[in-house]
């Protein structure tokens, strides 16, 4: 879990095999206890990439959790300059490539552990002025059309939204 107003950079992980146990200081410490991690950036999204990998999209960073951090898993900063937009502004295709909308505009793709690559260069100017704090951005991979859908909807319902498909 994440998203506390007073500390948006903390991620709370429940105890292993008990999604309701968030006690980070139990009477008897164990490898399976709950714990909290400070990723040092505003957490905008947490992406369950696979059973063993979680990608955390910060406002200006991307962090990868591999394995269980409580028992020797790894936490790696994938990018310290590119962040992800808030919410569902990401999708995974059928080849396991992750696509996301950057917190500073633009659509990127990446594999876990690899540097993100911008895929929206041709429309960069259109996307760089999209403010994720004033728009809801959603993405979905369409397996039938083999493409990426991007929906950009302003919070102000008097303005028109924009949709893209790659």
PDB file of C-alpha atoms in Angstrom:
ATOM      1  CA  UNK A   1       0.000   0.000   0.000  1.00  0.00           C
ATOM      2  CA  UNK A   2       1.026   3.609  -0.465  1.00  0.00           C
ATOM      3  CA  UNK A   3      -0.516   7.020  -0.790  1.00  0.00           C
ATOM      4  CA  UNK A   4      -0.527   8.482   2.711  1.00  0.00           C
ATOM      5  CA  UNK A   5      -1.104  12.205   2.492  1.00  0.00           C
ATOM      6  CA  UNK A   6       1.445  13.011   5.194  1.00  0.00           C
ATOM      7  CA  UNK A   7       4.139  10.729   3.721  1.00  0.00           C
ATOM      8  CA  UNK A   8       3.545   9.808   0.044  1.00  0.00           C
ATOM      9  CA  UNK A   9       7.001   8.248  -0.382  1.00  0.00           C
ATOM     10  CA  UNK A  10       6.383   5.278   1.955  1.00  0.00           C
ATOM     11  CA  UNK A  11       5.307   1.852   0.694  1.00  0.00           C
ATOM     12  CA  UNK A  12       3.838  -0.574   3.224  1.00  0.00           C
ATOM     13  CA  UNK A  13       4.177  -4.294   2.572  1.00  0.00           C
ATOM     14  CA  UNK A  14       1.973  -6.686   4.532  1.00  0.00           C
ATOM     15  CA  UNK A  15       3.315  -9.774   6.264  1.00  0.00           C
ATOM     16  CA  UNK A  16       3.934 -12.760   3.997  1.00  0.00           C
ATOM     17  CA  UNK A  17       0.725 -14.778   3.476  1.00  0.00           C
ATOM     18  CA  UNK A  18      -1.334 -12.305   5.556  1.00  0.00           C
ATOM     19  CA  UNK A  19      -2.539  -9.298   3.531  1.00  0.00           C
ATOM     20  CA  UNK A  20      -4.208  -7.782   6.617  1.00  0.00           C
ATOM     21  CA  UNK A  21      -1.075  -7.765   8.836  1.00  0.00           C
ATOM     22  CA  UNK A  22       0.753  -4.435   8.601  1.00  0.00           C
ATOM     23  CA  UNK A  23       2.462  -4.634  12.012  1.00  0.00           C
ATOM     24  CA  UNK A  24       6.022  -3.512  11.259  1.00  0.00           C
ATOM     25  CA  UNK A  25       7.151  -3.979  14.884  1.00  0.00           C
ATOM     26  CA  UNK A  26       5.772  -7.340  16.086  1.00  0.00           C
ATOM     27  CA  UNK A  27       6.688  -8.702  19.531  1.00  0.00           C
ATOM     28  CA  UNK A  28       8.654 -11.477  17.834  1.00  0.00           C
ATOM     29  CA  UNK A  29      10.425 -10.214  14.687  1.00  0.00           C
ATOM     30  CA  UNK A  30      10.575 -12.564  11.694  1.00  0.00           C
ATOM     31  CA  UNK A  31      11.537 -12.645   8.024  1.00  0.00           C
ATOM     32  CA  UNK A  32       7.870 -12.726   7.068  1.00  0.00           C
ATOM     33  CA  UNK A  33       6.748  -9.673   9.060  1.00  0.00           C
ATOM     34  CA  UNK A  34       5.318  -6.531   7.481  1.00  0.00           C
ATOM     35  CA  UNK A  35       7.609  -3.601   6.818  1.00  0.00           C
ATOM     36  CA  UNK A  36       7.718  -0.125   5.326  1.00  0.00           C
ATOM     37  CA  UNK A  37      10.110   1.223   2.696  1.00  0.00           C
ATOM     38  CA  UNK A  38      10.813   4.854   1.870  1.00  0.00           C
ATOM     39  CA  UNK A  39      11.412   5.198  -1.899  1.00  0.00           C
ATOM     40  CA  UNK A  40      12.301   8.898  -1.494  1.00  0.00           C
ATOM     41  CA  UNK A  41       9.838  10.088  -4.126  1.00  0.00           C
ATOM     42  CA  UNK A  42       6.080  10.611  -4.335  1.00  0.00           C
ATOM     43  CA  UNK A  43       4.617   7.203  -5.228  1.00  0.00           C
ATOM     44  CA  UNK A  44       2.298   7.626  -8.215  1.00  0.00           C
ATOM     45  CA  UNK A  45       1.723   3.954  -9.076  1.00  0.00           C
ATOM     46  CA  UNK A  46       2.714   0.410  -8.154  1.00  0.00           C
ATOM     47  CA  UNK A  47       2.763  -2.046 -11.044  1.00  0.00           C
ATOM     48  CA  UNK A  48       2.503  -5.788 -10.349  1.00  0.00           C
ATOM     49  CA  UNK A  49       4.705  -6.770 -13.294  1.00  0.00           C
ATOM     50  CA  UNK A  50       4.971 -10.440 -12.267  1.00  0.00           C
ATOM     51  CA  UNK A  51       4.785 -12.638  -9.166  1.00  0.00           C
ATOM     52  CA  UNK A  52       8.362 -11.672  -8.377  1.00  0.00           C
ATOM     53  CA  UNK A  53       8.686  -8.099  -9.721  1.00  0.00           C
ATOM     54  CA  UNK A  54       6.923  -4.885  -8.721  1.00  0.00           C
ATOM     55  CA  UNK A  55       7.677  -1.592 -10.465  1.00  0.00           C
ATOM     56  CA  UNK A  56       7.109   1.580  -8.420  1.00  0.00           C
ATOM     57  CA  UNK A  57       6.505   4.713 -10.460  1.00  0.00           C
ATOM     58  CA  UNK A  58       7.501   7.808  -8.563  1.00  0.00           C
ATOM     59  CA  UNK A  59       7.052  11.404  -9.636  1.00  0.00           C
ATOM     60  CA  UNK A  60      10.602  11.502 -11.014  1.00  0.00           C
ATOM     61  CA  UNK A  61      11.963   7.993 -10.367  1.00  0.00           C
ATOM     62  CA  UNK A  62      11.288   4.358 -11.217  1.00  0.00           C
ATOM     63  CA  UNK A  63      12.170   1.701  -8.642  1.00  0.00           C
ATOM     64  CA  UNK A  64      12.073  -2.066  -9.125  1.00  0.00           C
ATOM     65  CA  UNK A  65      11.403  -4.544  -6.315  1.00  0.00           C
ATOM     66  CA  UNK A  66      12.572  -8.074  -7.185  1.00  0.00           C
ATOM     67  CA  UNK A  67      11.761 -10.917  -4.827  1.00  0.00           C
ATOM     68  CA  UNK A  68      10.689 -10.408  -1.232  1.00  0.00           C
ATOM     69  CA  UNK A  69      12.626  -7.437   0.198  1.00  0.00           C
ATOM     70  CA  UNK A  70      12.197  -8.931   3.682  1.00  0.00           C
ATOM     71  CA  UNK A  71      14.210 -12.047   2.854  1.00  0.00           C
ATOM     72  CA  UNK A  72      17.002 -10.959   0.567  1.00  0.00           C
ATOM     73  CA  UNK A  73      15.067  -9.474  -2.336  1.00  0.00           C
ATOM     74  CA  UNK A  74      16.477  -6.570  -4.282  1.00  0.00           C
ATOM     75  CA  UNK A  75      15.417  -2.940  -4.605  1.00  0.00           C
ATOM     76  CA  UNK A  76      16.927  -1.124  -7.591  1.00  0.00           C
ATOM     77  CA  UNK A  77      16.485   2.386  -8.946  1.00  0.00           C
ATOM     78  CA  UNK A  78      15.794   1.927 -12.679  1.00  0.00           C
ATOM     79  CA  UNK A  79      15.652   5.665 -13.396  1.00  0.00           C
ATOM     80  CA  UNK A  80      16.377   8.697 -11.255  1.00  0.00           C
ATOM     81  CA  UNK A  81      15.162  11.167 -13.905  1.00  0.00           C
ATOM     82  CA  UNK A  82      12.036   9.664 -15.502  1.00  0.00           C
ATOM     83  CA  UNK A  83       8.893   9.222 -13.421  1.00  0.00           C
ATOM     84  CA  UNK A  84       5.425   7.851 -14.034  1.00  0.00           C
ATOM     85  CA  UNK A  85       2.025   9.526 -14.030  1.00  0.00           C
ATOM     86  CA  UNK A  86      -0.428   8.762 -11.245  1.00  0.00           C
ATOM     87  CA  UNK A  87      -2.837   5.836 -11.345  1.00  0.00           C
ATOM     88  CA  UNK A  88      -3.503   3.506 -14.269  1.00  0.00           C
ATOM     89  CA  UNK A  89      -1.216   5.278 -16.735  1.00  0.00           C
ATOM     90  CA  UNK A  90       0.532   2.014 -17.605  1.00  0.00           C
ATOM     91  CA  UNK A  91      -0.018  -1.236 -19.544  1.00  0.00           C
ATOM     92  CA  UNK A  92       1.838  -4.478 -20.253  1.00  0.00           C
ATOM     93  CA  UNK A  93       1.754  -6.020 -23.732  1.00  0.00           C
ATOM     94  CA  UNK A  94       1.739  -9.713 -24.619  1.00  0.00           C
ATOM     95  CA  UNK A  95       5.554  -9.673 -24.945  1.00  0.00           C
ATOM     96  CA  UNK A  96       5.855  -8.403 -21.348  1.00  0.00           C
ATOM     97  CA  UNK A  97       6.944  -4.896 -22.319  1.00  0.00           C
ATOM     98  CA  UNK A  98       5.763  -2.249 -19.892  1.00  0.00           C
ATOM     99  CA  UNK A  99       4.370   1.002 -21.336  1.00  0.00           C
ATOM    100  CA  UNK A 100       3.742   4.064 -19.200  1.00  0.00           C
ATOM    101  CA  UNK A 101       2.903   7.736 -19.413  1.00  0.00           C
ATOM    102  CA  UNK A 102       5.657   9.833 -17.865  1.00  0.00           C
ATOM    103  CA  UNK A 103       4.880  12.308 -15.122  1.00  0.00           C
ATOM    104  CA  UNK A 104       6.450  14.940 -17.392  1.00  0.00           C
ATOM    105  CA  UNK A 105       4.610  13.876 -20.563  1.00  0.00           C
ATOM    106  CA  UNK A 106       5.327  11.249 -23.176  1.00  0.00           C
ATOM    107  CA  UNK A 107       4.798   7.510 -23.539  1.00  0.00           C
ATOM    108  CA  UNK A 108       7.699   5.201 -22.701  1.00  0.00           C
ATOM    109  CA  UNK A 109       8.319   1.466 -22.848  1.00  0.00           C
ATOM    110  CA  UNK A 110      10.690  -0.666 -20.819  1.00  0.00           C
ATOM    111  CA  UNK A 111      11.566  -4.133 -19.609  1.00  0.00           C
ATOM    112  CA  UNK A 112      12.260  -4.580 -15.879  1.00  0.00           C
ATOM    113  CA  UNK A 113      15.755  -3.389 -15.023  1.00  0.00           C
ATOM    114  CA  UNK A 114      16.230  -1.647 -18.371  1.00  0.00           C
ATOM    115  CA  UNK A 115      16.295   2.063 -19.151  1.00  0.00           C
ATOM    116  CA  UNK A 116      12.907   3.397 -20.340  1.00  0.00           C
ATOM    117  CA  UNK A 117      12.723   4.411 -24.017  1.00  0.00           C
ATOM    118  CA  UNK A 118      10.350   7.111 -25.302  1.00  0.00           C
ATOM    119  CA  UNK A 119       8.005   5.779 -28.007  1.00  0.00           C
ATOM    120  CA  UNK A 120       6.003   8.969 -28.580  1.00  0.00           C
ATOM    121  CA  UNK A 121       8.665  11.147 -30.227  1.00  0.00           C
ATOM    122  CA  UNK A 122       6.411  11.963 -33.209  1.00  0.00           C
ATOM    123  CA  UNK A 123       3.808  13.576 -30.939  1.00  0.00           C
ATOM    124  CA  UNK A 124       6.159  14.735 -28.191  1.00  0.00           C
ATOM    125  CA  UNK A 125       4.978  18.362 -28.313  1.00  0.00           C
ATOM    126  CA  UNK A 126       1.335  17.333 -27.932  1.00  0.00           C
ATOM    127  CA  UNK A 127       2.050  15.161 -24.911  1.00  0.00           C
ATOM    128  CA  UNK A 128       4.587  17.274 -23.044  1.00  0.00           C
ATOM    129  CA  UNK A 129       1.885  19.837 -22.216  1.00  0.00           C
ATOM    130  CA  UNK A 130      -0.413  17.220 -20.647  1.00  0.00           C
ATOM    131  CA  UNK A 131      -0.374  17.796 -16.895  1.00  0.00           C
ATOM    132  CA  UNK A 132      -1.041  14.528 -15.028  1.00  0.00           C
ATOM    133  CA  UNK A 133      -2.294  16.534 -12.030  1.00  0.00           C
ATOM    134  CA  UNK A 134      -5.141  18.003 -14.122  1.00  0.00           C
ATOM    135  CA  UNK A 135      -5.846  14.944 -16.292  1.00  0.00           C
ATOM    136  CA  UNK A 136      -6.686  11.310 -15.681  1.00  0.00           C
ATOM    137  CA  UNK A 137      -4.485   9.146 -17.888  1.00  0.00           C
ATOM    138  CA  UNK A 138      -5.379   5.506 -18.518  1.00  0.00           C
ATOM    139  CA  UNK A 139      -3.621   2.944 -20.677  1.00  0.00           C
ATOM    140  CA  UNK A 140      -4.551  -0.537 -21.835  1.00  0.00           C
ATOM    141  CA  UNK A 141      -2.950  -3.080 -24.183  1.00  0.00           C
ATOM    142  CA  UNK A 142      -5.448  -4.398 -26.731  1.00  0.00           C
ATOM    143  CA  UNK A 143      -4.528  -8.023 -27.460  1.00  0.00           C
ATOM    144  CA  UNK A 144      -6.906  -8.260 -30.434  1.00  0.00           C
ATOM    145  CA  UNK A 145      -5.658  -5.148 -32.241  1.00  0.00           C
ATOM    146  CA  UNK A 146      -2.085  -5.618 -30.945  1.00  0.00           C
ATOM    147  CA  UNK A 147      -1.808  -2.020 -29.864  1.00  0.00           C
ATOM    148  CA  UNK A 148      -1.679   0.386 -26.978  1.00  0.00           C
ATOM    149  CA  UNK A 149      -4.637   2.611 -26.103  1.00  0.00           C
ATOM    150  CA  UNK A 150      -4.034   5.866 -24.220  1.00  0.00           C
ATOM    151  CA  UNK A 151      -6.952   7.897 -22.835  1.00  0.00           C
ATOM    152  CA  UNK A 152      -6.263  11.406 -21.550  1.00  0.00           C
ATOM    153  CA  UNK A 153      -9.270  12.870 -19.792  1.00  0.00           C
ATOM    154  CA  UNK A 154      -9.212  16.341 -18.190  1.00  0.00           C
ATOM    155  CA  UNK A 155     -10.604  16.632 -14.667  1.00  0.00           C
ATOM    156  CA  UNK A 156     -12.526  19.657 -15.943  1.00  0.00           C
ATOM    157  CA  UNK A 157     -15.491  18.015 -17.702  1.00  0.00           C
ATOM    158  CA  UNK A 158     -16.087  21.090 -19.872  1.00  0.00           C
ATOM    159  CA  UNK A 159     -12.903  20.277 -21.823  1.00  0.00           C
ATOM    160  CA  UNK A 160     -12.449  17.507 -24.400  1.00  0.00           C
ATOM    161  CA  UNK A 161     -10.288  14.471 -23.791  1.00  0.00           C
ATOM    162  CA  UNK A 162      -7.727  13.031 -26.191  1.00  0.00           C
ATOM    163  CA  UNK A 163      -7.240   9.377 -27.158  1.00  0.00           C
ATOM    164  CA  UNK A 164      -4.283   7.729 -28.899  1.00  0.00           C
ATOM    165  CA  UNK A 165      -3.661   4.250 -30.270  1.00  0.00           C
ATOM    166  CA  UNK A 166      -0.282   2.788 -31.237  1.00  0.00           C
TER     167      UNK A 166
END
